[in-house]
Short mmCIF file of C-alpha atoms and ligand atoms in Angstrom, two decimals:
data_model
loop_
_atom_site.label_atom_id
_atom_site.label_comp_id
_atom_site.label_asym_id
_atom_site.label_seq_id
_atom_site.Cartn_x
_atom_site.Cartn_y
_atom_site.Cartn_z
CA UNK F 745 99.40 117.45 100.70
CA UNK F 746 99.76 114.23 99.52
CA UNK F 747 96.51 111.60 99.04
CA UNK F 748 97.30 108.26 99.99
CA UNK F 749 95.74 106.33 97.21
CA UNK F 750 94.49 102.97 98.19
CA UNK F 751 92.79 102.07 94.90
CA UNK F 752 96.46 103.09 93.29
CA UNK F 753 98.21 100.88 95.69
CA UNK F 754 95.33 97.88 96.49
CA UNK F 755 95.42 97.39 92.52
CA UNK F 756 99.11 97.31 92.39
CA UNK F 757 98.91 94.52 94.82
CA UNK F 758 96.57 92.50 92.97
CA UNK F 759 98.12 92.55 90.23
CA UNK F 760 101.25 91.15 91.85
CA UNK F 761 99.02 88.74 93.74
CA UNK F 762 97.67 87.60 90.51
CA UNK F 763 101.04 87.23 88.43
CA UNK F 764 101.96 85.15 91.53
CA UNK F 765 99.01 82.94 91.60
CA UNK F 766 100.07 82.42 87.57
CA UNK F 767 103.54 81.35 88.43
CA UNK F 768 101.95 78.39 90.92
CA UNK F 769 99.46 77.30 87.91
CA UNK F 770 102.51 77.09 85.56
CA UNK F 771 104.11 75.37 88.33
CA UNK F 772 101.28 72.72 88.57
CA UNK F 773 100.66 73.78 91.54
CA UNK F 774 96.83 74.58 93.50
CA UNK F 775 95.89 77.71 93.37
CA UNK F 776 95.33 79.33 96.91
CA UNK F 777 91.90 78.68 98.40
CA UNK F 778 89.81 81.03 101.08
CA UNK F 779 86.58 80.27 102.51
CA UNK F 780 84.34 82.85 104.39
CA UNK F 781 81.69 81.85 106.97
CA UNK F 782 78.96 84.26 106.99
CA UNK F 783 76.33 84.07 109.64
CA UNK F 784 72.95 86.06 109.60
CA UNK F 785 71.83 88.48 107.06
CA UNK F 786 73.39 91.84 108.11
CA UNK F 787 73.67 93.48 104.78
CA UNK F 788 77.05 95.32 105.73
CA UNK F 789 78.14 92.37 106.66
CA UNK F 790 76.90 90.55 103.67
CA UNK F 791 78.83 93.37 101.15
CA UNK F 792 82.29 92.95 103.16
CA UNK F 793 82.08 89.03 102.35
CA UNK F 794 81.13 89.73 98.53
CA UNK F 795 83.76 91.82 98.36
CA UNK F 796 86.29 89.52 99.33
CA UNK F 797 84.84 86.64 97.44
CA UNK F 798 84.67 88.64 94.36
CA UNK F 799 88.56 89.79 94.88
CA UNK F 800 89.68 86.01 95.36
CA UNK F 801 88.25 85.59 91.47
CA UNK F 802 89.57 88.91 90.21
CA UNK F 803 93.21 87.67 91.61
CA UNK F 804 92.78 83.97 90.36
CA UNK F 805 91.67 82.23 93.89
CA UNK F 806 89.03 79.80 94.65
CA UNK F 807 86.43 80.76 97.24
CA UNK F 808 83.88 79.35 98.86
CA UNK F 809 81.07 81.69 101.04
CA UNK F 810 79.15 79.05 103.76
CA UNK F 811 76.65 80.76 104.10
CA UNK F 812 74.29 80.07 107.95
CA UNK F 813 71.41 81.20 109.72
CA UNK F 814 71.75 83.76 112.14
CA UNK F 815 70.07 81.09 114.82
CA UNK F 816 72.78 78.54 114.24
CA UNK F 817 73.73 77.63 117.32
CA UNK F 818 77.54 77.91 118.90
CA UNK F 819 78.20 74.41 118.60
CA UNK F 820 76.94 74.12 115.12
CA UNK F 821 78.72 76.79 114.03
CA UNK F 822 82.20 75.21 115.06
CA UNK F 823 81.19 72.47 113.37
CA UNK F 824 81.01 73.79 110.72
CA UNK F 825 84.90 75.58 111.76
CA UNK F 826 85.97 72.05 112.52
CA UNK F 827 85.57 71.27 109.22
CA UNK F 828 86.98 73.98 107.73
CA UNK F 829 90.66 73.38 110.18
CA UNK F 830 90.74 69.42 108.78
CA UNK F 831 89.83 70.23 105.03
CA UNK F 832 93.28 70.50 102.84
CA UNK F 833 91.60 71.95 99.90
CA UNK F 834 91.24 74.93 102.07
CA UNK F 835 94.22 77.29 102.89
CA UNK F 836 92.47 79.96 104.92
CA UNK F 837 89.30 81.05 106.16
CA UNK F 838 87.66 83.85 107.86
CA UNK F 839 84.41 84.09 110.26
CA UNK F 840 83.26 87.49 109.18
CA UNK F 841 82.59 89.44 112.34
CA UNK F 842 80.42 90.32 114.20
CA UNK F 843 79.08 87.51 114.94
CA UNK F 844 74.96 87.35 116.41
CA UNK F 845 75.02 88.09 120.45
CA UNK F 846 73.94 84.56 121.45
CA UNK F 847 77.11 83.48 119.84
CA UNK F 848 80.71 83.99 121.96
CA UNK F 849 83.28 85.01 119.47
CA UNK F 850 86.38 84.73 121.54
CA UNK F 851 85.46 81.17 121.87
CA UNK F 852 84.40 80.78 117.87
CA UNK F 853 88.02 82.55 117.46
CA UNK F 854 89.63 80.64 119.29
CA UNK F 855 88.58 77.15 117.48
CA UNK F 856 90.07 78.60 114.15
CA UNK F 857 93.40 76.81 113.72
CA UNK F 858 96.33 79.34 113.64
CA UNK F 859 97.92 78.01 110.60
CA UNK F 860 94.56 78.74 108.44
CA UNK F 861 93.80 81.89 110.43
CA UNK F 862 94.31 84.78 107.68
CA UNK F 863 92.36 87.41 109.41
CA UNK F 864 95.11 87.38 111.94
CA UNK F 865 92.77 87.19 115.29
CA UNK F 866 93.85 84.13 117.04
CA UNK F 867 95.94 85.04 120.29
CA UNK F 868 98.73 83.08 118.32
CA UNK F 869 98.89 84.96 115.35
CA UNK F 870 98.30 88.34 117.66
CA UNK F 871 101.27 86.73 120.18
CA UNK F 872 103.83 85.83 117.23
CA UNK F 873 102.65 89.06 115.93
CA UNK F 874 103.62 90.86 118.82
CA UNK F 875 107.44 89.38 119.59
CA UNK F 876 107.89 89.81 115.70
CA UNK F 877 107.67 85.87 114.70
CA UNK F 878 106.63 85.50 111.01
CA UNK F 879 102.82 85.42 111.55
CA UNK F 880 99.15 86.78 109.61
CA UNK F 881 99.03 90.31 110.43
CA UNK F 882 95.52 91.47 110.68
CA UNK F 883 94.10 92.81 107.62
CA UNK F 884 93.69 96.11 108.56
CA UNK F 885 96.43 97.14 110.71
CA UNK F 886 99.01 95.08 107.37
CA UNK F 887 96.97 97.60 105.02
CA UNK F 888 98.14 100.83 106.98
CA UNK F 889 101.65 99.40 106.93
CA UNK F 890 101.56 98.64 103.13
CA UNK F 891 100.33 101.66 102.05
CA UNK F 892 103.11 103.58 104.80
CA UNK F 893 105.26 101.13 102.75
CA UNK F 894 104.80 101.73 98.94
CA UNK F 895 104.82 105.74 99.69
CA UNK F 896 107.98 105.45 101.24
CA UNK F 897 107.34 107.57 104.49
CA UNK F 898 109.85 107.71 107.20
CA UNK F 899 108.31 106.25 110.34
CA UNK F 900 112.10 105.51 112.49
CA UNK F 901 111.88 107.72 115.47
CA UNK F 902 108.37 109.43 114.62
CA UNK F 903 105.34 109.95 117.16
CA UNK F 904 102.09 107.77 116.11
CA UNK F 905 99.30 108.99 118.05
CA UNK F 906 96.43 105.86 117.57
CA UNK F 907 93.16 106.69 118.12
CA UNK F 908 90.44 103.52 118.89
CA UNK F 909 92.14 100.26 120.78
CA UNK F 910 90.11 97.58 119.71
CA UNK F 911 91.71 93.75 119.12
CA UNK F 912 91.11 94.19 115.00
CA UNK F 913 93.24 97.85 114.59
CA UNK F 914 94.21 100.05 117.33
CA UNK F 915 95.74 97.75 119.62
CA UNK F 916 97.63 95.63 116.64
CA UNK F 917 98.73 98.94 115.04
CA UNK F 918 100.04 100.18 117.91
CA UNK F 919 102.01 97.37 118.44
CA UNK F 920 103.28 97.10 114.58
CA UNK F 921 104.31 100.70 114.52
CA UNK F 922 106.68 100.17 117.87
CA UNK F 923 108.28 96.81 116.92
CA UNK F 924 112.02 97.26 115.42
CA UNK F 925 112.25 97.41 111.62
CA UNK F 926 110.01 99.21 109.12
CA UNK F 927 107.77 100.35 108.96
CA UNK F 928 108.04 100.63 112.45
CA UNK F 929 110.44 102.05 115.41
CA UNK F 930 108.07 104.53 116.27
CA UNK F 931 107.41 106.20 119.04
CA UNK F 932 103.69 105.18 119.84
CA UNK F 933 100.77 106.57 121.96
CA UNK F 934 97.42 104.52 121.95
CA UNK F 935 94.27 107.14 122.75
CA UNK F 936 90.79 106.05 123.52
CA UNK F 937 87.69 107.20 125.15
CA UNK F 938 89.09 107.38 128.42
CA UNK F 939 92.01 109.54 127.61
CA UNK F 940 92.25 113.68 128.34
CA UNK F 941 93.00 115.69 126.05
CA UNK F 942 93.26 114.21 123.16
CA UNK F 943 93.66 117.16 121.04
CA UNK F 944 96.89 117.34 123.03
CA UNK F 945 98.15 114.06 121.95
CA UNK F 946 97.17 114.46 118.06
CA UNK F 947 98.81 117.95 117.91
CA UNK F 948 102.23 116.15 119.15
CA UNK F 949 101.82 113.47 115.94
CA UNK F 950 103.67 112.92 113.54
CA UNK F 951 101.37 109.94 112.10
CA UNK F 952 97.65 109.82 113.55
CA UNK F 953 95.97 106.28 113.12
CA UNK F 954 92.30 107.52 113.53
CA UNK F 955 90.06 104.29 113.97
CA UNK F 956 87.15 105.13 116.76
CA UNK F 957 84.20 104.82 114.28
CA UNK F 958 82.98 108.22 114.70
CA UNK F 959 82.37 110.14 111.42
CA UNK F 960 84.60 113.07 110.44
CA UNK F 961 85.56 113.46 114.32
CA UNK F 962 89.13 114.44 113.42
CA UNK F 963 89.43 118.24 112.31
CA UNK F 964 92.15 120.41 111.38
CA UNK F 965 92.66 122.46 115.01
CA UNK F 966 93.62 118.87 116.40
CA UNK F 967 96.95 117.90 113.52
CA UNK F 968 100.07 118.95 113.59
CA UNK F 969 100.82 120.50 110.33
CA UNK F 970 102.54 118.14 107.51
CA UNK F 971 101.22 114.94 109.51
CA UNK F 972 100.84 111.69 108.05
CA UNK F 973 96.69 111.21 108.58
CA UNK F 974 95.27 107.31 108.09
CA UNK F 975 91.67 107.29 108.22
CA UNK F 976 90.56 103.95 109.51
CA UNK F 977 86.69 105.09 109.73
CA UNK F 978 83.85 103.64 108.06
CA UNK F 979 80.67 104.64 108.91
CA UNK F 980 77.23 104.64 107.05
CA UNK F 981 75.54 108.66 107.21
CA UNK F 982 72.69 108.65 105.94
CA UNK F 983 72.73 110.87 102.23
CA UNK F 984 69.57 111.20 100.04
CA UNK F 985 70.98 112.08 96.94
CA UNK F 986 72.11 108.44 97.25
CA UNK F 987 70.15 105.59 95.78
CA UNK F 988 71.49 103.59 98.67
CA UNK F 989 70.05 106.34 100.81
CA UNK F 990 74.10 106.31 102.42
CA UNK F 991 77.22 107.26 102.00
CA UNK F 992 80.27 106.20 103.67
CA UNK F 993 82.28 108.62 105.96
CA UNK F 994 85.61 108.08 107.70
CA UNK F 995 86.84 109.25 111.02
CA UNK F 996 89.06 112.15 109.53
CA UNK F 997 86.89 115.75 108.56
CA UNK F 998 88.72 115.18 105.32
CA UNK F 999 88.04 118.57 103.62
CA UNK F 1000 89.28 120.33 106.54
CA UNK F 1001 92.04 117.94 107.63
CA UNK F 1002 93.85 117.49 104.23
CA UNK F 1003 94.55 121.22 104.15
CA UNK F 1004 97.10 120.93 106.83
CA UNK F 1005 98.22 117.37 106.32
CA UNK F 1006 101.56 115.87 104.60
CA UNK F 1007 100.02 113.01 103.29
CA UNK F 1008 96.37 111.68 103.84
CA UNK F 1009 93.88 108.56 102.98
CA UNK F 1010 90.45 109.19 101.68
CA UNK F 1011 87.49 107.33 102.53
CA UNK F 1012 86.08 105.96 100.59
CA UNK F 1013 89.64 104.70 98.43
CA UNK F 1014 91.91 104.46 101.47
CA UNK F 1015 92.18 101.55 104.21
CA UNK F 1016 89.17 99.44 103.62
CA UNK F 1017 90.96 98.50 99.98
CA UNK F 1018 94.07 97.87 101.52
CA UNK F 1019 92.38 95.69 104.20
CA UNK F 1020 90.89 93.24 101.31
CA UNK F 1021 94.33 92.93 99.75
CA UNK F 1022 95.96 92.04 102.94
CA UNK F 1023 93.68 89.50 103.31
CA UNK F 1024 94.25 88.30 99.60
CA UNK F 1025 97.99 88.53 100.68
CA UNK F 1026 97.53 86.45 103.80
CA UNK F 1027 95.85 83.73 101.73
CA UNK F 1028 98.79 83.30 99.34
CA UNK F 1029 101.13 83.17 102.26
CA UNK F 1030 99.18 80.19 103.76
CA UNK F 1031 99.21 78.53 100.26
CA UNK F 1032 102.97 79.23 100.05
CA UNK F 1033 102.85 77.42 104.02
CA UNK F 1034 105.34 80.73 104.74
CA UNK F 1035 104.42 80.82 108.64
CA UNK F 1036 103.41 77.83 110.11
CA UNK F 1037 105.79 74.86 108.33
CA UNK F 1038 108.73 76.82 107.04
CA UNK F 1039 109.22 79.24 109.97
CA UNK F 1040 110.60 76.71 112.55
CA UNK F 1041 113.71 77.51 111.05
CA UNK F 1042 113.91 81.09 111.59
CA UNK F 1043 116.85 82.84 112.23
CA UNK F 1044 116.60 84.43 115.69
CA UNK F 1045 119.44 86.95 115.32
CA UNK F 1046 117.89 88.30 112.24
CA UNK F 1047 114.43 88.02 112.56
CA UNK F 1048 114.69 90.37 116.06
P1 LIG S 1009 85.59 99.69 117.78
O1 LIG S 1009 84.38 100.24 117.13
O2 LIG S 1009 85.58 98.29 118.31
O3 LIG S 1009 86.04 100.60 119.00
C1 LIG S 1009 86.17 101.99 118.91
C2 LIG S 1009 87.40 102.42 119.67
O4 LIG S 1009 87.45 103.86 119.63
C3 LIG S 1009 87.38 102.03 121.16
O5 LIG S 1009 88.65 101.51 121.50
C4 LIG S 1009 87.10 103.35 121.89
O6 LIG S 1009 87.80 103.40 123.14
C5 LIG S 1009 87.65 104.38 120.93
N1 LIG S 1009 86.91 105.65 121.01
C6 LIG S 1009 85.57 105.85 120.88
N2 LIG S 1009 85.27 107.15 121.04
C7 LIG S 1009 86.44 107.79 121.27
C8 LIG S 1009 86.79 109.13 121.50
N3 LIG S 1009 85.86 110.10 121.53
N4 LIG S 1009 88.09 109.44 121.69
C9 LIG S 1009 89.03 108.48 121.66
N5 LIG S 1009 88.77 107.18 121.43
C10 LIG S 1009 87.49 106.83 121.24
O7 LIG S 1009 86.83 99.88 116.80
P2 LIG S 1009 87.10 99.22 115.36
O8 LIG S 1009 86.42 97.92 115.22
O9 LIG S 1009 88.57 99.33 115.15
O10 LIG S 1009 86.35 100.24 114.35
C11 LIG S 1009 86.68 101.60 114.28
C12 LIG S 1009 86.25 102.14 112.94
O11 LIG S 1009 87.04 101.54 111.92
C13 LIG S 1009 84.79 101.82 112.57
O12 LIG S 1009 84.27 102.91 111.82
C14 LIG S 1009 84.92 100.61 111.69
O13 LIG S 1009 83.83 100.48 110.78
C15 LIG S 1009 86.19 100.92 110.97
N6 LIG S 1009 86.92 99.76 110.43
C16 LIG S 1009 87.34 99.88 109.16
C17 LIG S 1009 88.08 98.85 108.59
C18 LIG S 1009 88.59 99.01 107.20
O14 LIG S 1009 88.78 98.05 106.52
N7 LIG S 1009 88.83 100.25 106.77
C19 LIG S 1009 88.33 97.69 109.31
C20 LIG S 1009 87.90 97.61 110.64
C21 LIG S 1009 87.18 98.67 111.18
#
């Protein structure tokens, strides 16, 4: 078995992500800019956004948290997006989700402009995404193909069982993995709490995608032996001998699972590093203006 290392890989990344951001002060150029919108107090929440604000200074970005109440109302709050779509200094920005329940977050979504969308969730990016246009890939679901990526594993012709089909990873993933080129030209099936027997499906994978939000709910009995295992999970289980009083668990039994596996990501130290790198890589793209002015040009032939 082989561990998928996602610290290895994230901090390869950065450091790339940082040489670049050199280059474009040498340059004279600005250096790439992401703003976060945080809403409320959830403390999850609130650790997700320092983490990405603290990795924008680590790589040499700016950032700027706006930080609201969790009563702001709808219409303040895209205000407040508004500004964000019509300020230049700003490349990207992200409305860290979720968002409280009196706010509608298709709608709050939907009023992020495409071009400065770096979390990937707009139905254009996830449209252009899906007919293989130059586009932000969501964070999560460009992690898992990174770190498939760097390791070099064969994906052409393989079966991807994905487990959990919500908007952020299942669905994209699913798509990603099935879409000509690589990694990609798989073979994908997309499980979720409605299917049967879904040990039958994961025993038929080559790559499982587990990302239902259930801790260790993969185990051994239900992988084909040598599979490539991506644990998507996070969840907080409660753990005394913590002085948070938690730990974090994925959705993969890991000690059980990684006896059969080929290759397999912890958690912690697997996907949710990749996903903050992603995001640091979709910010330098929208500095660089890769998608959304230069693309217009693209090569059709090729780019199918
Ligand atoms: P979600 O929580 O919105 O939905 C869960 C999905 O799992 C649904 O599609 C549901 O149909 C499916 N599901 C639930 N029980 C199932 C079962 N018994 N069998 C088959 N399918 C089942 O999904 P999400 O937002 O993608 O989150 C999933 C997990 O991934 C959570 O633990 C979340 O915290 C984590 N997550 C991690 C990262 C990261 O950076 N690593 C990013 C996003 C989400």
């Amino acid at each position: 078995m082989q561990l998928l290392d996602g610290k290895k890989i994230s901090q390869e990344i950065r450091n790339e992500i940082a040489a670049e951001v050199k280059k474009l002060k040498n340059k004279g150029k600005k250096v790439p800019h992401l703003a976060a919108i945080l809403v409320g107090d959830d403390g999850a929440s609130q650790a997700y956004v320092s983490s990405k604000v603290k990795s924008c200074q680590e790589v040499g970005f700016r950032s700027s948290l706006i930080k609201l109440k969790k009563d702001i109302t709808q219409n303040e709050l895209l205000t407040h997006i508004n500004l964000l779509n019509n300020d230049d200094s700003i490349d990207g920005f992200i409305v860290q989700l979720p968002l409280p329940k009196h706010i509608n977050e298709q709608k709050v979504l939907l009023c992020i402009a495409p071009e400065k969308d770096v979390d990937g969730f707009h139905p254009v990016n996830i449209g252009r995404m899906t007919l293989n246009i130059p586009c932000y890939i969501p964070a999560t679901p460009k992690g898992i193909l990174e770190i498939l990526k760097r390791y070099k594993i064969e994906t052409e012709g393989k079966h991807c069982v994905v487990i959990g089909r919500s908007n952020i990873v299942g669905l994209p993933i699913s798509i990603l993995l099935a879409r000509k080129g690589y990694p990609g030209n798989c073979t994908v099936t997309l499980c979720h709490s409605k299917t049967e027997n879904l040990k039958e499906e994961t025993l038929r994978a080559d790559i499982i995608i587990a990302a239902l939000g259930k801790s260790e709910f993969l185990k051994a009995n239900m992988v084909k032996k040598g599979a490539v295992v991506i644990d998507v999970g996070i969840t907080r289980v409660e753990d005394e001998t913590k002085k948070s009083g938690y730990r974090l668990s994925g959705d993969v039994d890991f000690d059980d699972v990684s006896k059969k596996a080929g290759y397999i990501t912890p958690v912690p130290g697997g996907i949710g590093l990749m996903t903050v790198v992603s995001l640091l890589q979709n910010t330098l793209s929208a500095a660089k203006e890769e998608f959304y002015k230069k693309t217009l040009s693209f090569n059709v032939e090729e780019d199918f």
